[in-house]
PDB file of C-alpha atoms in Angstrom:
ATOM      1  CA  MET A   1      -7.616  12.754  10.756  1.00  0.00           C
ATOM      2  CA  LYS A   2      -8.714  14.071   7.216  1.00  0.00           C
ATOM      3  CA  LYS A   3      -5.638  16.550   7.279  1.00  0.00           C
ATOM      4  CA  SER A   4      -3.256  13.476   8.182  1.00  0.00           C
ATOM      5  CA  LEU A   5      -4.782  11.418   5.383  1.00  0.00           C
ATOM      6  CA  LEU A   6      -4.531  14.418   3.008  1.00  0.00           C
ATOM      7  CA  LEU A   7      -0.930  15.265   4.151  1.00  0.00           C
ATOM      8  CA  SER A   8       0.107  11.589   3.608  1.00  0.00           C
ATOM      9  CA  ILE A   9      -1.526  11.241   0.048  1.00  0.00           C
ATOM     10  CA  ILE A  10       0.458  14.290  -0.935  1.00  0.00           C
ATOM     11  CA  ILE A  11       3.836  13.251   0.434  1.00  0.00           C
ATOM     12  CA  SER A  12       3.531   9.705  -0.619  1.00  0.00           C
ATOM     13  CA  GLN A  13       2.709  10.790  -4.307  1.00  0.00           C
ATOM     14  CA  LEU A  14       5.736  12.960  -4.351  1.00  0.00           C
ATOM     15  CA  ILE A  15       7.837  10.452  -3.053  1.00  0.00           C
ATOM     16  CA  PHE A  16       6.509   7.866  -5.549  1.00  0.00           C
ATOM     17  CA  PHE A  17       6.894  10.075  -8.778  1.00  0.00           C
ATOM     18  CA  LEU A  18      10.151  11.548  -7.634  1.00  0.00           C
ATOM     19  CA  SER A  19      11.544   7.836  -7.419  1.00  0.00           C
ATOM     20  CA  LEU A  20      10.217   6.941 -10.900  1.00  0.00           C
ATOM     21  CA  PRO A  21      13.387   7.914 -12.790  1.00  0.00           C
ATOM     22  CA  MET A  22      15.270   5.428 -10.608  1.00  0.00           C
ATOM     23  CA  ILE A  23      12.929   2.488 -10.561  1.00  0.00           C
ATOM     24  CA  HIS A  24      11.912   2.459 -14.227  1.00  0.00           C
ATOM     25  CA  HIS A  25      14.800   0.427 -14.977  1.00  0.00           C
ATOM     26  CA  LEU A  26      12.875  -2.500 -13.215  1.00  0.00           C
ATOM     27  CA  PHE A  27      10.506  -2.666 -16.022  1.00  0.00           C
ATOM     28  CA  SER A  28      12.826  -5.294 -17.920  1.00  0.00           C
ATOM     29  CA  TYR A  29      13.186  -7.112 -14.780  1.00  0.00           C
ATOM     30  CA  ILE A  30       9.659  -7.468 -13.279  1.00  0.00           C
ATOM     31  CA  HIS A  31       6.022  -7.374 -14.343  1.00  0.00           C
ATOM     32  CA  PRO A  32       4.645  -3.708 -14.622  1.00  0.00           C
ATOM     33  CA  LEU A  33       2.082  -4.546 -11.904  1.00  0.00           C
ATOM     34  CA  ALA A  34       5.099  -4.076  -9.434  1.00  0.00           C
ATOM     35  CA  PHE A  35       4.825  -0.415  -9.885  1.00  0.00           C
ATOM     36  CA  VAL A  36       1.298  -0.644  -8.663  1.00  0.00           C
ATOM     37  CA  VAL A  37       2.264  -2.604  -5.562  1.00  0.00           C
ATOM     38  CA  ILE A  38       5.114  -0.027  -5.004  1.00  0.00           C
ATOM     39  CA  TRP A  39       2.629   2.812  -5.272  1.00  0.00           C
ATOM     40  CA  ALA A  40       0.331   1.133  -2.757  1.00  0.00           C
ATOM     41  CA  VAL A  41       2.974   0.274  -0.348  1.00  0.00           C
ATOM     42  CA  THR A  42       4.461   3.826  -0.458  1.00  0.00           C
ATOM     43  CA  THR A  43       0.946   5.255   0.007  1.00  0.00           C
ATOM     44  CA  PHE A  44       0.237   3.003   2.933  1.00  0.00           C
ATOM     45  CA  CYS A  45       3.664   3.335   4.620  1.00  0.00           C
ATOM     46  CA  THR A  46       3.473   7.142   4.384  1.00  0.00           C
ATOM     47  CA  ALA A  47      -0.123   7.518   5.822  1.00  0.00           C
ATOM     48  CA  PHE A  48       0.893   4.886   8.480  1.00  0.00           C
ATOM     49  CA  ILE A  49       4.004   6.757   9.608  1.00  0.00           C
ATOM     50  CA  ILE A  50       1.934  10.152   9.765  1.00  0.00           C
ATOM     51  CA  LEU A  51      -0.799   8.569  11.636  1.00  0.00           C
ATOM     52  CA  ALA A  52       1.533   7.045  14.111  1.00  0.00           C
ATOM     53  CA  ALA A  53       3.522  10.242  14.677  1.00  0.00           C
ATOM     54  CA  ARG A  54       0.392  12.105  15.166  1.00  0.00           C
ATOM     55  CA  ASP A  55      -1.002   9.402  17.520  1.00  0.00           C
ATOM     56  CA  GLN A  56      -4.182   8.670  15.599  1.00  0.00           C
ATOM     57  CA  THR A  57      -6.049   5.666  14.958  1.00  0.00           C
ATOM     58  CA  VAL A  58      -8.166   4.516  12.003  1.00  0.00           C
ATOM     59  CA  ILE A  59     -11.121   2.043  12.567  1.00  0.00           C
ATOM     60  CA  ALA A  60     -11.338  -0.357   9.723  1.00  0.00           C
ATOM     61  CA  PRO A  61     -13.939  -3.165   9.280  1.00  0.00           C
ATOM     62  CA  TYR A  62     -12.561  -6.656   9.086  1.00  0.00           C
ATOM     63  CA  PRO A  63     -14.318  -7.553   5.778  1.00  0.00           C
ATOM     64  CA  LEU A  64     -12.524  -4.480   4.058  1.00  0.00           C
ATOM     65  CA  PHE A  65      -9.213  -5.556   5.639  1.00  0.00           C
ATOM     66  CA  PHE A  66      -9.687  -9.227   4.334  1.00  0.00           C
ATOM     67  CA  SER A  67     -10.739  -7.967   0.761  1.00  0.00           C
ATOM     68  CA  ILE A  68      -7.590  -5.737   0.716  1.00  0.00           C
ATOM     69  CA  MET A  69      -5.438  -8.784   1.737  1.00  0.00           C
ATOM     70  CA  MET A  70      -6.883 -10.964  -0.983  1.00  0.00           C
ATOM     71  CA  VAL A  71      -6.340  -8.309  -3.701  1.00  0.00           C
ATOM     72  CA  TYR A  72      -2.775  -7.751  -2.448  1.00  0.00           C
ATOM     73  CA  THR A  73      -2.153 -11.511  -2.494  1.00  0.00           C
ATOM     74  CA  ALA A  74      -3.381 -11.736  -6.149  1.00  0.00           C
ATOM     75  CA  CYS A  75      -1.187  -8.907  -7.101  1.00  0.00           C
ATOM     76  CA  LEU A  76       1.862 -10.799  -5.377  1.00  0.00           C
ATOM     77  CA  LEU A  77       1.057 -13.953  -7.201  1.00  0.00           C
ATOM     78  CA  VAL A  78       1.170 -12.130 -10.467  1.00  0.00           C
ATOM     79  CA  LEU A  79       4.484 -10.619  -9.687  1.00  0.00           C
ATOM     80  CA  LEU A  80       5.707 -14.092  -8.524  1.00  0.00           C
ATOM     81  CA  PHE A  81       4.588 -16.146 -11.550  1.00  0.00           C
ATOM     82  CA  ILE A  82       4.286 -13.727 -14.521  1.00  0.00           C
ATOM     83  CA  ARG A  83       8.036 -12.790 -15.282  1.00  0.00           C
ATOM     84  CA  PRO A  84       9.726 -11.337 -18.368  1.00  0.00           C
ATOM     85  CA  GLU A  85      10.544 -13.917 -20.928  1.00  0.00           C
ATOM     86  CA  ASN A  86      14.204 -12.974 -21.122  1.00  0.00           C
ATOM     87  CA  GLN A  87      15.045 -14.165 -17.573  1.00  0.00           C
ATOM     88  CA  ASN A  88      16.763 -17.459 -16.853  1.00  0.00           C
ATOM     89  CA  TYR A  89      15.120 -19.411 -13.946  1.00  0.00           C
ATOM     90  CA  ASP A  90      16.775 -22.855 -14.283  1.00  0.00           C
ATOM     91  CA  ASN A  91      19.233 -22.309 -11.477  1.00  0.00           C
ATOM     92  CA  TRP A  92      18.476 -23.144  -7.907  1.00  0.00           C
ATOM     93  CA  ASN A  93      20.201 -22.685  -4.478  1.00  0.00           C
ATOM     94  CA  MET A  94      19.789 -24.568  -1.288  1.00  0.00           C
ATOM     95  CA  THR A  95      22.758 -22.982   0.464  1.00  0.00           C
ATOM     96  CA  PRO A  96      21.390 -20.624   3.037  1.00  0.00           C
ATOM     97  CA  PHE A  97      22.484 -16.945   2.448  1.00  0.00           C
ATOM     98  CA  ASN A  98      24.398 -17.870  -0.823  1.00  0.00           C
ATOM     99  CA  THR A  99      22.243 -15.591  -2.832  1.00  0.00           C
ATOM    100  CA  VAL A 100      22.109 -12.817  -0.360  1.00  0.00           C
ATOM    101  CA  ARG A 101      25.980 -12.819  -0.391  1.00  0.00           C
ATOM    102  CA  PHE A 102      25.841 -12.670  -4.217  1.00  0.00           C
ATOM    103  CA  PHE A 103      23.630  -9.571  -4.364  1.00  0.00           C
ATOM    104  CA  MET A 104      25.658  -7.744  -1.632  1.00  0.00           C
ATOM    105  CA  SER A 105      28.869  -8.421  -3.417  1.00  0.00           C
ATOM    106  CA  GLY A 106      28.425  -5.487  -5.882  1.00  0.00           C
ATOM    107  CA  ARG A 107      28.195  -7.816  -9.023  1.00  0.00           C
ATOM    108  CA  VAL A 108      24.636  -6.622  -9.794  1.00  0.00           C
ATOM    109  CA  PRO A 109      23.251  -3.274 -10.009  1.00  0.00           C
ATOM    110  CA  LEU A 110      22.452  -1.486  -6.696  1.00  0.00           C
ATOM    111  CA  LEU A 111      18.791  -1.091  -7.785  1.00  0.00           C
ATOM    112  CA  VAL A 112      18.388  -4.753  -8.549  1.00  0.00           C
ATOM    113  CA  GLU A 113      20.127  -5.889  -5.392  1.00  0.00           C
ATOM    114  CA  PHE A 114      17.937  -3.482  -3.130  1.00  0.00           C
ATOM    115  CA  TYR A 115      14.693  -4.767  -4.963  1.00  0.00           C
ATOM    116  CA  ASN A 116      15.520  -8.462  -4.484  1.00  0.00           C
ATOM    117  CA  LEU A 117      16.623  -8.211  -0.871  1.00  0.00           C
ATOM    118  CA  THR A 118      14.109  -5.452   0.430  1.00  0.00           C
ATOM    119  CA  ALA A 119      11.067  -6.606  -1.612  1.00  0.00           C
ATOM    120  CA  ASN A 120      11.348 -10.199  -0.545  1.00  0.00           C
ATOM    121  CA  VAL A 121      11.216  -8.981   2.992  1.00  0.00           C
ATOM    122  CA  VAL A 122       8.838  -5.983   2.992  1.00  0.00           C
ATOM    123  CA  LEU A 123       6.210  -7.452   0.784  1.00  0.00           C
ATOM    124  CA  PHE A 124       5.506 -10.179   3.093  1.00  0.00           C
ATOM    125  CA  ILE A 125       5.264  -7.980   6.399  1.00  0.00           C
ATOM    126  CA  PRO A 126       1.521  -7.528   5.897  1.00  0.00           C
ATOM    127  CA  TYR A 127       0.955 -11.279   6.288  1.00  0.00           C
ATOM    128  CA  GLY A 128       2.278 -10.985   9.826  1.00  0.00           C
ATOM    129  CA  PHE A 129      -0.522  -8.470  10.480  1.00  0.00           C
ATOM    130  CA  PHE A 130      -3.128 -10.585   8.613  1.00  0.00           C
ATOM    131  CA  LEU A 131      -2.264 -13.857  10.467  1.00  0.00           C
ATOM    132  CA  LEU A 132      -2.461 -12.359  14.057  1.00  0.00           C
ATOM    133  CA  GLU A 133      -5.753 -10.782  13.211  1.00  0.00           C
ATOM    134  CA  LEU A 134      -6.885 -14.322  12.087  1.00  0.00           C
ATOM    135  CA  ARG A 135      -5.566 -15.727  15.305  1.00  0.00           C
ATOM    136  CA  LYS A 136      -7.638 -13.422  17.343  1.00  0.00           C
ATOM    137  CA  ARG A 137     -10.782 -14.539  15.303  1.00  0.00           C
ATOM    138  CA  LEU A 138      -9.947 -18.251  14.703  1.00  0.00           C
ATOM    139  CA  GLY A 139      -7.654 -19.258  17.475  1.00  0.00           C
ATOM    140  CA  ILE A 140      -4.812 -20.116  15.411  1.00  0.00           C
ATOM    141  CA  SER A 141      -1.936 -21.783  17.382  1.00  0.00           C
ATOM    142  CA  ILE A 142       1.476 -20.121  17.758  1.00  0.00           C
ATOM    143  CA  PHE A 143       2.842 -23.294  15.854  1.00  0.00           C
ATOM    144  CA  SER A 144       0.458 -22.542  12.884  1.00  0.00           C
ATOM    145  CA  LEU A 145       1.702 -18.970  12.804  1.00  0.00           C
ATOM    146  CA  ILE A 146       5.207 -20.472  11.788  1.00  0.00           C
ATOM    147  CA  PHE A 147       4.049 -23.570   9.859  1.00  0.00           C
ATOM    148  CA  TYR A 148       1.478 -22.257   7.544  1.00  0.00           C
ATOM    149  CA  PRO A 149       3.333 -19.165   6.151  1.00  0.00           C
ATOM    150  CA  LEU A 150       6.532 -21.373   5.837  1.00  0.00           C
ATOM    151  CA  LEU A 151       4.508 -24.196   4.025  1.00  0.00           C
ATOM    152  CA  CYS A 152       2.929 -21.607   1.643  1.00  0.00           C
ATOM    153  CA  ILE A 153       6.175 -19.865   0.906  1.00  0.00           C
ATOM    154  CA  SER A 154       7.866 -23.123   0.324  1.00  0.00           C
ATOM    155  CA  MET A 155       5.132 -24.286  -2.148  1.00  0.00           C
ATOM    156  CA  ILE A 156       5.420 -21.115  -3.958  1.00  0.00           C
ATOM    157  CA  GLU A 157       9.163 -21.554  -4.556  1.00  0.00           C
ATOM    158  CA  ILE A 158       8.679 -25.038  -5.698  1.00  0.00           C
ATOM    159  CA  LEU A 159       5.769 -24.093  -8.144  1.00  0.00           C
ATOM    160  CA  GLN A 160       7.956 -21.411  -9.337  1.00  0.00           C
ATOM    161  CA  HIS A 161      10.930 -23.801 -10.183  1.00  0.00           C
ATOM    162  CA  LEU A 162       8.532 -26.386 -11.719  1.00  0.00           C
ATOM    163  CA  THR A 163       6.734 -23.765 -13.895  1.00  0.00           C
ATOM    164  CA  LYS A 164      10.088 -21.950 -14.776  1.00  0.00           C
ATOM    165  CA  ARG A 165       8.457 -18.780 -13.541  1.00  0.00           C
ATOM    166  CA  GLY A 166      11.293 -18.347 -10.846  1.00  0.00           C
ATOM    167  CA  SER A 167      14.390 -20.114  -9.275  1.00  0.00           C
ATOM    168  CA  LEU A 168      14.219 -22.286  -6.422  1.00  0.00           C
ATOM    169  CA  ASP A 169      16.062 -20.523  -3.751  1.00  0.00           C
ATOM    170  CA  ILE A 170      16.277 -21.094   0.031  1.00  0.00           C
ATOM    171  CA  ASP A 171      17.188 -17.540   0.604  1.00  0.00           C
ATOM    172  CA  ASP A 172      13.904 -16.432  -0.685  1.00  0.00           C
ATOM    173  CA  VAL A 173      12.102 -18.561   1.925  1.00  0.00           C
ATOM    174  CA  ILE A 174      14.344 -17.179   4.688  1.00  0.00           C
ATOM    175  CA  LEU A 175      13.686 -13.462   3.489  1.00  0.00           C
ATOM    176  CA  ASN A 176       9.973 -13.968   2.972  1.00  0.00           C
ATOM    177  CA  MET A 177       9.451 -15.741   6.496  1.00  0.00           C
ATOM    178  CA  SER A 178      11.737 -12.874   7.947  1.00  0.00           C
ATOM    179  CA  GLY A 179       9.200 -10.446   6.543  1.00  0.00           C
ATOM    180  CA  VAL A 180       6.288 -12.450   8.035  1.00  0.00           C
ATOM    181  CA  VAL A 181       7.960 -12.369  11.636  1.00  0.00           C
ATOM    182  CA  ILE A 182       8.731  -8.779  11.347  1.00  0.00           C
ATOM    183  CA  GLY A 183       5.009  -8.277  10.692  1.00  0.00           C
ATOM    184  CA  TYR A 184       4.414 -10.219  14.112  1.00  0.00           C
ATOM    185  CA  ALA A 185       6.850  -7.890  15.762  1.00  0.00           C
ATOM    186  CA  LEU A 186       5.304  -4.748  14.265  1.00  0.00           C
ATOM    187  CA  TYR A 187       1.718  -5.895  14.996  1.00  0.00           C
ATOM    188  CA  PRO A 188       1.219  -3.894  18.225  1.00  0.00           C
ATOM    189  CA  LEU A 189       2.253  -0.720  16.365  1.00  0.00           C
ATOM    190  CA  PHE A 190      -0.196  -1.680  13.428  1.00  0.00           C
ATOM    191  CA  HIS A 191      -2.985  -2.421  16.107  1.00  0.00           C
ATOM    192  CA  LYS A 192      -2.414   1.035  17.560  1.00  0.00           C
ATOM    193  CA  VAL A 193      -2.808   2.846  14.175  1.00  0.00           C
ATOM    194  CA  ILE A 194      -5.167   0.503  12.502  1.00  0.00           C
ATOM    195  CA  ARG A 195      -7.956  -1.242  14.568  1.00  0.00           C
ATOM    196  CA  ILE A 196      -9.601  -3.890  12.772  1.00  0.00           C
ATOM    197  CA  LYS A 197     -13.291  -4.369  13.918  1.00  0.00           C
ATOM    198  CA  SER A 198     -15.722  -7.028  13.246  1.00  0.00           C
ATOM    199  CA  LYS A 199     -19.047  -8.147  14.628  1.00  0.00           C
ATOM    200  CA  THR A 200     -17.614 -11.944  14.424  1.00  0.00           C
ATOM    201  CA  THR A 201     -14.621 -11.198  16.648  1.00  0.00           C
ATOM    202  CA  ARG A 202     -14.381 -14.036  19.046  1.00  0.00           C
ATOM    203  CA  PRO A 203     -14.297 -13.182  22.905  1.00  0.00           C
ATOM    204  CA  PRO A 204     -11.064 -13.873  24.584  1.00  0.00           C
ATOM    205  CA  GLU A 205     -10.696 -17.267  25.914  1.00  0.00           C
TER     206      GLU A 205
END
């Protein structure tokens, strides 16, 4: 286990630092905290892949998992609401996949296209894991697994528009929810590699 974690740290840091020459252009486009998030996601994904490939499991206490998710959420909210002043956020889009088609049309730099489409999905995958863990403990219904993340994501989009910290875009909602659903689909693999343990876990009904 220690060898796997050490190997993942070495590989993930190499990947991150080798990618810096490419992603430094995002400084003028997003909050610098994004680089901390990119670093954390790179480190986690590398460790996860290596542990999964070696069929190893990490046992993590639920309070630690919950705390990490709260810190992650705080960082994500900073990225969503603290933006560079030179960006225009007056536009809005309610036509599904209109913005996706624009980014894929080649009219924007490839890095900006990749960040907007990929980040809007990938950054919300952890909430699929988190909500299914909550369901095990609180008995959340299947309806709630769709309704509450959709409600929260929609409220964020509306608040971004009202505060002029982002554009109101139905495609962001679609991509964010896609990330949550992918998290649901990947949860069995997540649970195989990372077991969240807690004394407060409810027995199955």
